[in-house]
Short mmCIF file of C-alpha atoms and ligand atoms in Angstrom, two decimals:
data_model
loop_
_atom_site.label_atom_id
_atom_site.label_comp_id
_atom_site.label_asym_id
_atom_site.label_seq_id
_atom_site.Cartn_x
_atom_site.Cartn_y
_atom_site.Cartn_z
CA MET A 17 3.52 -83.66 105.54
CA MET A 18 1.95 -86.80 107.02
CA THR A 19 0.75 -89.38 104.55
CA ILE A 20 -1.52 -92.36 104.94
CA LYS A 21 -0.08 -95.44 103.31
CA LYS A 22 -2.48 -96.45 100.61
CA LYS A 23 -1.94 -98.51 97.53
CA PRO A 24 -3.33 -96.75 94.47
CA VAL A 25 -5.84 -98.85 92.57
CA LYS A 26 -5.04 -99.17 88.90
CA ALA A 27 -7.78 -97.79 86.68
CA LYS A 28 -8.96 -100.10 83.90
CA LYS A 29 -7.50 -98.61 80.75
CA GLU A 30 -10.41 -98.48 78.37
CA LYS A 31 -13.37 -98.33 80.71
CA ILE A 32 -13.12 -96.37 83.95
CA LEU A 33 -10.53 -93.71 83.50
CA PRO A 34 -9.80 -91.63 86.61
CA LYS A 35 -11.73 -88.37 86.49
CA ARG A 36 -8.57 -86.28 86.34
CA GLU A 37 -7.30 -88.35 83.43
CA ARG A 38 -10.62 -87.91 81.64
CA ASP A 39 -10.38 -84.17 82.26
CA GLY A 40 -6.96 -84.27 80.64
CA LYS A 41 -5.26 -83.32 83.90
CA GLU A 42 -2.16 -84.93 85.21
CA ILE A 43 -2.68 -87.51 87.93
CA PRO A 44 -0.23 -86.92 90.75
CA LYS A 45 1.89 -89.99 91.30
CA PRO A 46 1.76 -91.33 94.84
CA GLU A 47 5.00 -90.85 96.71
CA ALA A 48 6.88 -93.93 97.92
CA ALA A 49 5.45 -93.54 101.42
CA GLU A 50 1.93 -93.57 100.00
CA THR A 51 2.11 -97.16 98.81
CA ALA A 52 0.37 -99.53 101.16
CA ALA A 53 2.25 -101.51 103.79
CA PRO A 54 1.20 -105.17 103.77
CA GLU A 55 -1.40 -106.05 106.36
CA VAL A 56 0.28 -108.03 109.12
CA ALA A 57 -1.56 -111.18 110.25
CA ARG A 58 -2.65 -110.79 113.88
CA PRO A 59 -2.17 -113.71 116.25
CA LYS A 60 -5.48 -115.15 117.42
CA GLY A 61 -6.68 -113.62 120.67
CA LYS A 62 -4.62 -110.45 120.20
CA THR A 63 -6.86 -107.45 120.70
CA TYR A 64 -6.84 -104.12 118.87
CA SER A 65 -5.97 -100.83 120.48
CA ARG A 66 -6.65 -97.27 119.50
CA LEU A 67 -4.18 -95.79 117.03
CA ARG A 68 -1.61 -93.52 118.64
CA GLY A 69 -3.04 -90.07 119.24
CA MET A 70 -6.62 -91.26 118.78
CA HIS A 71 -8.95 -91.38 121.74
CA ASP A 72 -12.41 -92.55 122.69
CA LEU A 73 -14.90 -90.20 124.28
CA LEU A 74 -16.53 -92.37 126.93
CA PRO A 75 -19.93 -92.15 128.65
CA LYS A 76 -18.22 -90.40 131.58
CA ASP A 77 -17.39 -87.55 129.18
CA GLU A 78 -20.96 -87.32 127.95
CA PRO A 79 -22.18 -84.76 130.49
CA TYR A 80 -19.42 -82.44 129.28
CA LEU A 81 -20.14 -83.09 125.62
CA LYS A 82 -23.84 -82.46 126.10
CA GLN A 83 -23.19 -79.24 127.96
CA LEU A 84 -20.79 -77.95 125.29
CA ASP A 85 -23.13 -78.98 122.49
CA ARG A 86 -26.13 -77.32 124.13
CA ALA A 87 -24.19 -74.11 124.69
CA ALA A 88 -23.08 -74.03 121.03
CA ARG A 89 -26.61 -74.62 119.72
CA GLU A 90 -28.14 -71.99 121.98
CA LEU A 91 -25.53 -69.39 121.07
CA ALA A 92 -25.86 -70.18 117.37
CA GLU A 93 -29.61 -69.72 117.60
CA PHE A 94 -29.42 -66.52 119.62
CA PHE A 95 -26.75 -64.91 117.41
CA GLN A 96 -28.36 -66.38 114.27
CA PHE A 97 -25.60 -68.53 112.83
CA GLY A 98 -26.81 -71.14 110.33
CA ARG A 99 -25.68 -74.73 110.80
CA ILE A 100 -23.54 -76.19 108.02
CA GLU A 101 -22.16 -79.73 107.69
CA LEU A 102 -18.99 -80.25 105.70
CA PRO A 103 -17.35 -83.43 104.39
CA LEU A 104 -14.46 -84.93 106.31
CA LEU A 105 -12.49 -85.23 103.08
CA GLU A 106 -11.49 -82.34 100.85
CA GLU A 107 -8.95 -81.87 98.09
CA ALA A 108 -5.58 -81.63 99.85
CA ALA A 109 -4.63 -78.50 97.89
CA LEU A 110 -7.49 -76.60 99.56
CA PHE A 111 -5.59 -76.77 102.83
CA THR A 112 -2.02 -76.40 101.56
CA ARG A 113 -3.08 -73.27 99.70
CA THR A 114 -4.99 -71.62 102.55
CA LEU A 115 -3.19 -72.65 105.73
CA GLY A 116 0.26 -71.88 104.35
CA ARG A 117 3.13 -74.09 103.23
CA GLY A 118 5.39 -73.26 106.16
CA THR A 119 2.79 -74.03 108.84
CA ASP A 120 3.03 -77.07 111.10
CA VAL A 121 -0.42 -78.25 110.01
CA VAL A 122 0.56 -78.39 106.34
CA GLU A 123 4.21 -79.38 106.79
CA LYS A 124 3.80 -82.19 109.28
CA GLU A 125 0.26 -82.84 110.37
CA MET A 126 -2.07 -83.43 107.44
CA TYR A 127 -3.47 -86.86 106.75
CA VAL A 128 -3.08 -86.96 102.98
CA PHE A 129 -3.64 -89.82 100.58
CA VAL A 130 -4.30 -90.42 96.92
CA ASP A 131 -7.89 -91.49 96.35
CA ARG A 132 -8.89 -94.22 93.92
CA ASP A 133 -9.50 -91.69 91.15
CA GLY A 134 -6.06 -90.19 91.59
CA THR A 135 -7.22 -87.12 93.52
CA ARG A 136 -4.95 -86.11 96.33
CA VAL A 137 -7.27 -85.75 99.31
CA ALA A 138 -6.89 -84.80 102.97
CA LEU A 139 -8.84 -85.48 106.12
CA ARG A 140 -9.86 -81.98 107.16
CA PRO A 141 -7.37 -80.52 109.70
CA GLU A 142 -9.63 -77.49 110.35
CA PHE A 143 -12.99 -76.07 109.26
CA THR A 144 -12.26 -72.61 107.87
CA ALA A 145 -10.83 -73.62 104.48
CA GLY A 146 -13.77 -76.00 103.87
CA LEU A 147 -16.24 -73.31 104.91
CA VAL A 148 -14.72 -70.84 102.47
CA ARG A 149 -14.84 -73.51 99.77
CA ALA A 150 -18.54 -74.06 100.53
CA PHE A 151 -19.23 -70.29 100.65
CA ILE A 152 -17.81 -69.92 97.14
CA GLU A 153 -19.24 -73.16 95.73
CA HIS A 154 -22.79 -72.29 96.85
CA GLY A 155 -22.49 -68.66 95.73
CA MET A 156 -23.31 -67.43 99.22
CA TRP A 157 -22.38 -63.84 98.31
CA ASN A 158 -25.84 -63.75 96.76
CA ASN A 159 -27.35 -64.27 100.22
CA PRO A 160 -28.07 -61.30 102.50
CA GLN A 161 -24.77 -60.34 104.12
CA PRO A 162 -23.33 -61.12 106.56
CA VAL A 163 -23.51 -64.85 106.08
CA LYS A 164 -23.08 -66.42 109.50
CA LEU A 165 -22.24 -70.11 109.66
CA TRP A 166 -21.39 -72.56 112.39
CA CYS A 167 -20.45 -76.22 112.51
CA GLN A 168 -18.91 -78.80 114.77
CA GLY A 169 -17.28 -82.19 114.35
CA PRO A 170 -14.03 -84.13 114.15
CA LEU A 171 -10.78 -82.92 112.62
CA PHE A 172 -7.48 -84.69 112.01
CA ARG A 173 -3.92 -83.55 112.61
CA HIS A 174 -0.95 -85.89 112.89
CA ASP A 175 0.35 -83.94 115.85
CA ARG A 176 2.73 -85.14 118.60
CA PRO A 177 0.20 -86.71 120.99
CA GLN A 178 -0.01 -85.51 124.59
CA ALA A 179 -2.72 -84.42 127.01
CA GLY A 180 -4.99 -82.05 125.10
CA ARG A 181 -3.35 -82.79 121.77
CA TYR A 182 -4.80 -85.58 119.68
CA ARG A 183 -4.72 -86.77 116.11
CA GLN A 184 -8.50 -86.77 115.94
CA PHE A 185 -10.17 -84.01 117.93
CA HIS A 186 -13.33 -81.93 117.80
CA GLN A 187 -14.02 -78.27 117.32
CA VAL A 188 -17.01 -75.97 117.43
CA ASP A 189 -16.55 -73.31 114.73
CA PHE A 190 -18.28 -69.99 114.02
CA GLU A 191 -17.62 -67.81 110.94
CA THR A 192 -19.02 -64.55 109.59
CA PHE A 193 -18.60 -63.63 105.92
CA GLY A 194 -19.32 -60.44 104.04
CA VAL A 195 -18.81 -57.67 106.57
CA ARG A 196 -15.60 -56.03 107.72
CA ASP A 197 -16.45 -54.22 110.92
CA PRO A 198 -14.93 -54.25 114.42
CA ALA A 199 -18.46 -54.94 115.71
CA VAL A 200 -18.42 -58.28 113.86
CA ASP A 201 -15.08 -59.22 115.42
CA ALA A 202 -16.37 -58.22 118.86
CA GLU A 203 -19.54 -60.24 118.28
CA LEU A 204 -17.48 -63.33 117.40
CA ILE A 205 -15.31 -62.92 120.50
CA THR A 206 -18.48 -62.52 122.56
CA VAL A 207 -19.90 -65.77 121.16
CA GLY A 208 -16.68 -67.64 122.00
CA TYR A 209 -16.47 -66.13 125.47
CA SER A 210 -20.14 -66.88 126.13
CA TRP A 211 -19.62 -70.53 125.20
CA PHE A 212 -17.08 -70.89 128.01
CA ALA A 213 -19.24 -68.82 130.37
CA ALA A 214 -22.25 -71.04 129.64
CA VAL A 215 -20.35 -74.11 130.84
CA GLY A 216 -18.85 -72.30 133.83
CA LEU A 217 -15.24 -72.12 132.66
CA PRO A 218 -13.31 -68.92 133.42
CA VAL A 219 -11.24 -67.87 130.42
CA GLU A 220 -8.97 -65.05 129.44
CA ILE A 221 -9.03 -63.62 125.93
CA ARG A 222 -5.71 -62.71 124.33
CA VAL A 223 -5.74 -60.42 121.33
CA ASN A 224 -3.31 -59.01 118.82
CA THR A 225 -3.34 -57.60 115.31
CA LEU A 226 -1.38 -58.96 112.37
CA GLY A 227 -2.14 -55.95 110.14
CA THR A 228 -2.09 -56.34 106.36
CA PRO A 229 0.17 -58.87 104.57
CA ALA A 230 2.45 -56.04 103.41
CA GLU A 231 2.80 -54.69 106.94
CA ARG A 232 3.45 -58.19 108.24
CA GLU A 233 6.11 -58.77 105.60
CA ARG A 234 8.02 -55.70 106.73
CA TYR A 235 7.74 -56.86 110.32
CA VAL A 236 8.90 -60.38 109.49
CA SER A 237 12.13 -59.14 107.90
CA GLU A 238 12.81 -57.07 111.05
CA LEU A 239 11.98 -60.09 113.22
CA LEU A 240 14.26 -62.35 111.20
CA GLY A 241 17.16 -59.93 111.56
CA TYR A 242 16.65 -59.90 115.32
CA TYR A 243 16.29 -63.70 115.69
CA ARG A 244 19.25 -64.46 113.41
CA SER A 245 21.43 -62.40 115.70
CA LYS A 246 20.28 -64.65 118.60
CA ARG A 247 20.51 -67.94 116.69
CA SER A 248 22.86 -69.62 119.18
CA TYR A 249 20.29 -69.18 122.00
CA LEU A 250 17.44 -70.80 120.09
CA CYS A 251 15.99 -74.31 120.35
CA GLU A 252 16.32 -76.61 117.37
CA ASP A 253 12.73 -76.07 116.19
CA CYS A 254 13.20 -72.31 116.21
CA ARG A 255 16.38 -72.57 114.17
CA ALA A 256 14.35 -74.44 111.58
CA ARG A 257 11.60 -71.80 111.78
CA LEU A 258 14.12 -69.11 110.81
CA GLY A 259 14.08 -70.52 107.30
CA LYS A 260 10.42 -71.54 107.08
CA ASN A 261 7.90 -69.64 109.13
CA PRO A 262 9.56 -66.86 111.13
CA LEU A 263 6.31 -65.63 112.71
CA ARG A 264 6.03 -68.94 114.54
CA LEU A 265 9.27 -68.08 116.40
CA LEU A 266 7.08 -65.96 118.63
CA ASP A 267 4.92 -68.94 119.50
CA CYS A 268 7.69 -71.15 120.87
CA LYS A 269 6.98 -72.62 124.33
CA GLU A 270 10.59 -73.68 125.02
CA PRO A 271 11.95 -71.92 128.14
CA GLN A 272 15.34 -71.31 126.45
CA CYS A 273 13.64 -69.20 123.75
CA ALA A 274 11.52 -67.12 126.16
CA PRO A 275 14.22 -64.50 126.95
CA VAL A 276 14.90 -64.04 123.23
CA ARG A 277 11.24 -63.37 122.60
CA GLU A 278 11.15 -60.81 125.41
CA GLY A 279 13.41 -58.54 123.40
CA ALA A 280 11.81 -59.17 119.98
CA PRO A 281 10.24 -56.32 117.99
CA GLN A 282 6.47 -56.12 118.43
CA LEU A 283 4.03 -56.37 115.55
CA LEU A 284 1.86 -53.53 116.76
CA ASP A 285 4.80 -51.14 116.22
CA TRP A 286 4.98 -52.21 112.58
CA VAL A 287 1.37 -52.10 111.44
CA GLY A 288 0.00 -49.02 109.68
CA GLU A 289 -2.39 -46.41 111.02
CA GLY A 290 -5.43 -48.01 109.35
CA SER A 291 -4.77 -51.42 110.91
CA LYS A 292 -4.10 -49.84 114.29
CA ARG A 293 -7.34 -47.86 114.14
CA TYR A 294 -9.34 -50.96 113.24
CA PHE A 295 -7.75 -52.88 116.11
CA MET A 296 -8.38 -50.10 118.63
CA LYS A 297 -12.04 -49.91 117.59
CA THR A 298 -12.43 -53.63 118.22
CA LEU A 299 -10.85 -53.21 121.64
CA GLU A 300 -13.29 -50.39 122.40
CA PHE A 301 -16.14 -52.83 121.72
CA LEU A 302 -14.56 -55.39 124.02
CA ASP A 303 -14.22 -52.72 126.72
CA GLU A 304 -17.86 -51.81 126.25
CA LEU A 305 -18.81 -55.46 126.64
CA ALA A 306 -16.53 -55.76 129.72
CA LEU A 307 -14.83 -58.84 128.29
CA PRO A 308 -11.61 -59.81 130.08
CA TYR A 309 -8.95 -59.47 127.38
CA THR A 310 -5.23 -58.89 127.45
CA LEU A 311 -3.05 -57.52 124.67
CA SER A 312 -0.70 -60.25 123.57
CA PRO A 313 1.95 -58.70 121.30
CA TYR A 314 3.43 -62.10 120.38
CA LEU A 315 0.19 -63.85 119.52
CA VAL A 316 0.47 -64.78 115.84
CA ARG A 317 -1.67 -67.97 115.44
CA GLY A 318 -0.42 -71.02 113.57
CA LEU A 319 -2.18 -70.55 110.24
CA ASP A 320 -1.27 -68.17 107.41
CA TYR A 321 -4.64 -66.80 106.33
CA TYR A 322 -5.16 -64.18 109.03
CA THR A 323 -5.21 -60.42 108.54
CA ASP A 324 -5.88 -57.83 111.27
CA ILE A 325 -7.21 -59.07 114.58
CA VAL A 326 -6.31 -62.50 115.99
CA PHE A 327 -7.45 -63.85 119.35
CA GLU A 328 -7.23 -66.91 121.56
CA PHE A 329 -9.04 -68.17 124.65
CA TYR A 330 -7.08 -69.55 127.62
CA TYR A 331 -8.27 -71.27 130.75
CA ALA A 332 -7.87 -68.80 133.63
CA PRO A 333 -8.20 -70.77 136.88
CA PRO A 334 -9.03 -68.38 139.73
CA ALA A 335 -5.85 -69.23 141.67
CA ALA A 336 -3.49 -69.25 138.69
CA PRO A 337 -0.13 -67.64 139.33
CA ALA A 338 0.54 -64.44 137.38
CA GLY A 339 1.33 -65.30 133.79
CA GLY A 340 0.36 -68.92 134.36
CA GLU A 341 4.03 -70.01 134.16
CA SER A 342 3.74 -72.88 136.59
CA LEU A 343 0.63 -74.32 134.96
CA PRO A 344 1.07 -77.53 133.00
CA GLU A 345 1.29 -77.24 129.22
CA THR A 346 -2.36 -78.19 128.78
CA ALA A 347 -3.37 -75.06 130.67
CA GLN A 348 -1.01 -72.97 128.59
CA SER A 349 -2.41 -74.24 125.30
CA ALA A 350 -5.20 -72.23 123.78
CA LEU A 351 -8.70 -73.64 124.23
CA GLY A 352 -9.74 -71.90 121.05
CA GLY A 353 -8.77 -69.15 118.69
CA GLY A 354 -9.48 -67.31 115.50
CA GLY A 355 -9.31 -64.01 113.73
CA ARG A 356 -10.06 -62.08 110.57
CA TYR A 357 -9.15 -63.41 107.12
CA ASP A 358 -10.27 -60.78 104.62
CA LEU A 359 -8.28 -62.15 101.67
CA LEU A 360 -9.10 -65.84 101.93
CA VAL A 361 -12.29 -65.98 99.81
CA GLU A 362 -10.56 -64.16 96.98
CA GLU A 363 -7.44 -66.31 97.40
CA LEU A 364 -9.61 -69.37 96.76
CA GLY A 365 -11.13 -67.87 93.62
CA GLY A 366 -14.25 -66.22 95.04
CA ARG A 367 -15.36 -62.59 94.87
CA PRO A 368 -13.46 -60.44 97.35
CA THR A 369 -15.36 -61.06 100.59
CA PRO A 370 -14.16 -60.29 104.10
CA GLY A 371 -14.42 -63.01 106.71
CA ALA A 372 -13.68 -63.71 110.35
CA GLY A 373 -14.25 -66.57 112.72
CA PHE A 374 -12.93 -68.82 115.42
CA ALA A 375 -12.87 -72.42 116.56
CA LEU A 376 -13.07 -73.86 120.06
CA GLY A 377 -11.37 -77.12 120.98
CA VAL A 378 -13.80 -79.57 122.60
CA GLU A 379 -11.26 -81.97 124.16
CA ARG A 380 -9.10 -79.21 125.62
CA THR A 381 -12.16 -77.54 127.06
CA ILE A 382 -13.29 -80.81 128.66
CA LEU A 383 -9.83 -81.19 130.20
CA ALA A 384 -10.04 -77.67 131.58
CA LEU A 385 -13.55 -78.34 132.92
CA LYS A 386 -12.24 -81.43 134.71
CA ARG A 387 -9.39 -79.42 136.22
CA GLN A 388 -11.87 -76.77 137.24
CA ALA A 389 -14.08 -79.42 138.88
CA GLU A 390 -11.05 -80.79 140.78
CA ALA A 391 -10.10 -77.31 141.96
CA THR A 392 -13.58 -76.29 143.07
CA GLY A 393 -14.90 -79.71 144.12
CA GLN A 394 -17.95 -79.09 141.95
CA PRO A 395 -18.38 -81.52 139.08
CA SER A 396 -19.35 -79.53 136.06
CA GLY A 397 -22.07 -80.63 133.70
CA SER A 398 -22.98 -83.82 135.53
CA HIS A 399 -26.59 -84.36 136.49
CA PRO A 400 -26.62 -87.04 139.19
CA PRO A 401 -29.74 -89.17 139.56
CA GLU A 402 -32.26 -88.03 142.17
CA LEU A 403 -34.19 -91.31 142.36
CA PHE A 404 -33.23 -94.97 142.47
CA PHE A 405 -35.79 -97.52 141.34
CA ALA A 406 -35.40 -100.90 143.10
CA HIS A 407 -37.33 -103.98 142.00
CA LEU A 408 -38.02 -107.35 143.63
CA GLY A 409 -38.86 -110.16 141.24
CA GLU A 410 -39.55 -110.52 137.51
CA ASP A 411 -43.05 -108.98 137.52
CA ALA A 412 -41.70 -105.94 139.31
CA LYS A 413 -38.87 -105.64 136.77
CA ARG A 414 -41.41 -105.51 133.94
CA ARG A 415 -43.61 -102.97 135.72
CA THR A 416 -40.56 -100.87 136.59
CA LEU A 417 -39.94 -100.29 132.89
CA LYS A 418 -43.52 -99.11 132.46
CA ILE A 419 -43.31 -96.71 135.42
CA LEU A 420 -39.97 -95.40 134.19
CA GLN A 421 -41.73 -94.44 130.97
CA ASP A 422 -44.18 -92.35 133.03
CA LEU A 423 -41.39 -90.69 135.00
CA ARG A 424 -39.27 -89.76 131.96
CA PRO A 425 -41.53 -87.03 130.50
CA ALA A 426 -41.72 -85.42 133.94
CA GLY A 427 -37.93 -84.95 133.73
CA PHE A 428 -36.90 -87.06 136.73
CA ARG A 429 -33.36 -88.43 136.69
CA VAL A 430 -33.81 -92.05 137.71
CA ALA A 431 -31.14 -94.72 138.19
CA PHE A 432 -31.86 -98.44 138.36
CA ASN A 433 -29.93 -101.67 137.95
CA PHE A 434 -31.56 -104.72 136.39
CA GLY A 435 -28.33 -106.68 136.91
CA LYS A 436 -28.88 -106.84 140.68
CA ASN A 437 -31.94 -108.59 142.12
CA ALA A 438 -31.34 -108.50 145.88
CA LEU A 439 -32.87 -105.42 147.55
CA LYS A 440 -29.78 -105.12 149.78
CA HIS A 441 -27.47 -104.72 146.75
CA GLN A 442 -29.80 -102.27 145.07
CA LEU A 443 -30.00 -100.13 148.21
CA GLU A 444 -26.21 -100.15 148.42
CA ILE A 445 -26.07 -98.71 144.91
CA ALA A 446 -28.71 -96.12 145.80
CA ASN A 447 -26.59 -95.15 148.82
CA SER A 448 -23.46 -94.76 146.73
CA LEU A 449 -25.38 -92.55 144.27
CA LYS A 450 -26.53 -90.40 147.21
CA VAL A 451 -30.11 -90.20 145.88
CA PRO A 452 -32.58 -88.67 148.34
CA LEU A 453 -35.42 -91.08 147.43
CA VAL A 454 -35.65 -94.76 146.50
CA LEU A 455 -38.73 -96.27 144.85
CA ILE A 456 -39.29 -99.92 145.72
CA LEU A 457 -41.54 -102.21 143.72
CA GLY A 458 -42.19 -105.78 144.92
CA GLN A 459 -44.76 -108.45 144.00
CA LYS A 460 -47.37 -106.97 146.37
CA GLU A 461 -46.95 -103.44 145.00
CA VAL A 462 -47.31 -104.74 141.45
CA GLN A 463 -50.66 -106.30 142.39
CA ASP A 464 -51.85 -103.29 144.42
CA GLU A 465 -50.60 -100.83 141.78
CA THR A 466 -48.59 -99.00 144.42
CA VAL A 467 -44.91 -98.09 144.99
CA ILE A 468 -42.95 -97.76 148.23
CA VAL A 469 -41.16 -94.41 148.42
CA ARG A 470 -38.26 -94.48 150.88
CA ASP A 471 -36.63 -91.32 152.19
CA MET A 472 -32.93 -92.26 152.35
CA GLU A 473 -32.06 -89.69 155.00
CA SER A 474 -34.79 -90.45 157.54
CA GLY A 475 -35.42 -94.08 156.52
CA MET A 476 -39.22 -93.33 156.50
CA GLN A 477 -41.29 -95.17 153.90
CA GLU A 478 -44.66 -94.32 152.32
CA ILE A 479 -46.89 -96.35 150.06
CA VAL A 480 -48.19 -94.38 147.07
CA GLY A 481 -50.61 -95.32 144.31
CA GLN A 482 -48.75 -95.61 140.98
CA ALA A 483 -51.17 -93.15 139.38
CA LYS A 484 -50.24 -90.49 141.96
CA LEU A 485 -46.50 -91.15 141.92
CA VAL A 486 -45.44 -88.38 139.53
CA ASN A 487 -47.26 -85.64 141.49
CA MET A 488 -46.03 -86.94 144.80
CA LEU A 489 -42.38 -87.02 143.58
CA LYS A 490 -42.69 -83.52 142.16
CA LYS A 491 -43.74 -82.32 145.62
CA LYS A 492 -41.00 -84.22 147.41
CA LEU A 493 -38.27 -83.05 145.02
CA GLY A 494 -39.51 -79.47 145.04
CA ARG A 495 -40.49 -79.49 141.36
CA GLU A 496 -43.85 -77.86 141.80
CA GLN A 497 -44.23 -74.45 140.17
P1 LIG B 21 -6.55 -73.66 115.70
O1 LIG B 21 -5.93 -72.70 116.67
O2 LIG B 21 -5.64 -74.47 114.87
O3 LIG B 21 -7.52 -72.81 114.79
O4 LIG B 21 -7.51 -74.65 116.47
C1 LIG B 21 -8.52 -74.17 117.33
C2 LIG B 21 -8.58 -75.02 118.59
O5 LIG B 21 -8.71 -76.40 118.25
C3 LIG B 21 -7.32 -74.96 119.44
O6 LIG B 21 -7.32 -73.83 120.26
C4 LIG B 21 -7.45 -76.24 120.25
O7 LIG B 21 -8.33 -76.08 121.33
C5 LIG B 21 -8.09 -77.18 119.25
N1 LIG B 21 -7.04 -78.05 118.67
C6 LIG B 21 -6.22 -77.78 117.64
N2 LIG B 21 -5.40 -78.82 117.40
C7 LIG B 21 -5.71 -79.78 118.30
C8 LIG B 21 -5.24 -81.11 118.58
N3 LIG B 21 -4.28 -81.66 117.86
N4 LIG B 21 -5.82 -81.79 119.61
C9 LIG B 21 -6.82 -81.24 120.35
N5 LIG B 21 -7.31 -80.00 120.12
C10 LIG B 21 -6.77 -79.28 119.12
C11 LIG B 21 -8.23 -73.31 113.74
O8 LIG B 21 -8.42 -74.47 113.55
C12 LIG B 21 -8.87 -72.22 112.90
N6 LIG B 21 -9.57 -72.87 111.79
C13 LIG B 21 -9.79 -71.38 113.74
C14 LIG B 21 -10.50 -70.34 112.95
C15 LIG B 21 -11.79 -70.35 112.55
N7 LIG B 21 -9.97 -69.21 112.52
C16 LIG B 21 -10.87 -68.52 111.84
N8 LIG B 21 -11.98 -69.23 111.84
#
């Protein structure tokens, strides 16, 4: 388990006792690694860099972010999911208890530290556990069921950094509580699929069922028997998984383990009739909705709370080779995933309440969108400017700002550059932006309350009264209803 080095602050004995001490509970002692490392003095002039695995989302990513955000909001509104905001910090035990002790997230990836009051806290590595905590804490079983919630924001996992895998990343998450019905699962898969469709990304849905915990337990002992007999063929990680989390053996991406997996027993053969029936019904819904899914007998997900159906979304570039083997790892990693977790609310002390949901990875989706744009030559989500506003002189600069204010409500996308004063330089920028029209405002136009409108293709120029500019541009850019 990853720990943040943090020196615990001693509580003053008589006055401010840590809450847990006041409650008569034992304060967990920080482990050695949790004591703070001394801050190293930085030589003057030395700059700071991002922490390893952290990344900045830059203005060039904004068109993608906006598109993804808009799609999530519209889907949430249409399918009637209520927005919820959760804290970044939760009690660490919330995650260790729900995600499972043998999982990578809990074993290696959580950012855990002891807070000033002695509470062991974690930066949230995922949303579901926090959402279940909030569902119980706010007594949401009293609300009309199902309770449909969605949220988005940053999460933290101390993962091995690589393209598409960061230590701080973002998800969009949708959950439905209170109803166990294949229609609910199909609705969730539809919402996820529609999110990708809304931003123009082709995806494939992979589905499997994990059955009930008892059924899974029987399967795991069969699986272990099989994998132990192949131990010498396995990668080092998989050998470790034999003792910790055998289901994750099926998830290994190492080529040396692939042939072993080919011969492994399949979960679907081990689940009971009830689980199979439920799964088949969900698939019937997906067929009805004509969603492109494939059965993925080795899909197990990396978290322990799932029961029944699990699913993941993968980028499916039109020209991908069968199976996607030759795609880079980023394309083979899931863009999102989820499933049903009917025992989780009860496990966390709430009334037995079924639940299901999924989360979509924002960074991985942006990477896929960029790859898609490279492949098709069509930048996705970007809205290039259609006008460039050039100014000549200080008065014109001031008036430009005023005219820009008039153009904004009409929805024009206007570029300008107050850092360049020469018309020649400004026209060069306009050329590079490939705008069809340039507006030019000089001293004379300021006085006459006019603007020169230049057609960049023909080079023709017209003088237009500033009051008539919006209507004239609407006509020229084909915006008239
Ligand atoms: P997950 O599969 O762990 O599921 O994460 C969902 C998505 O988050 C992944 O498919 C991926 O796109 C993105 N993701 C995960 N880790 C990273 C990382 N280190 N860097 C970049 N992106 C990452 C969950 O989190 C479950 N809570 C989903 C869920 C909701 N199940 C039921 N409800």
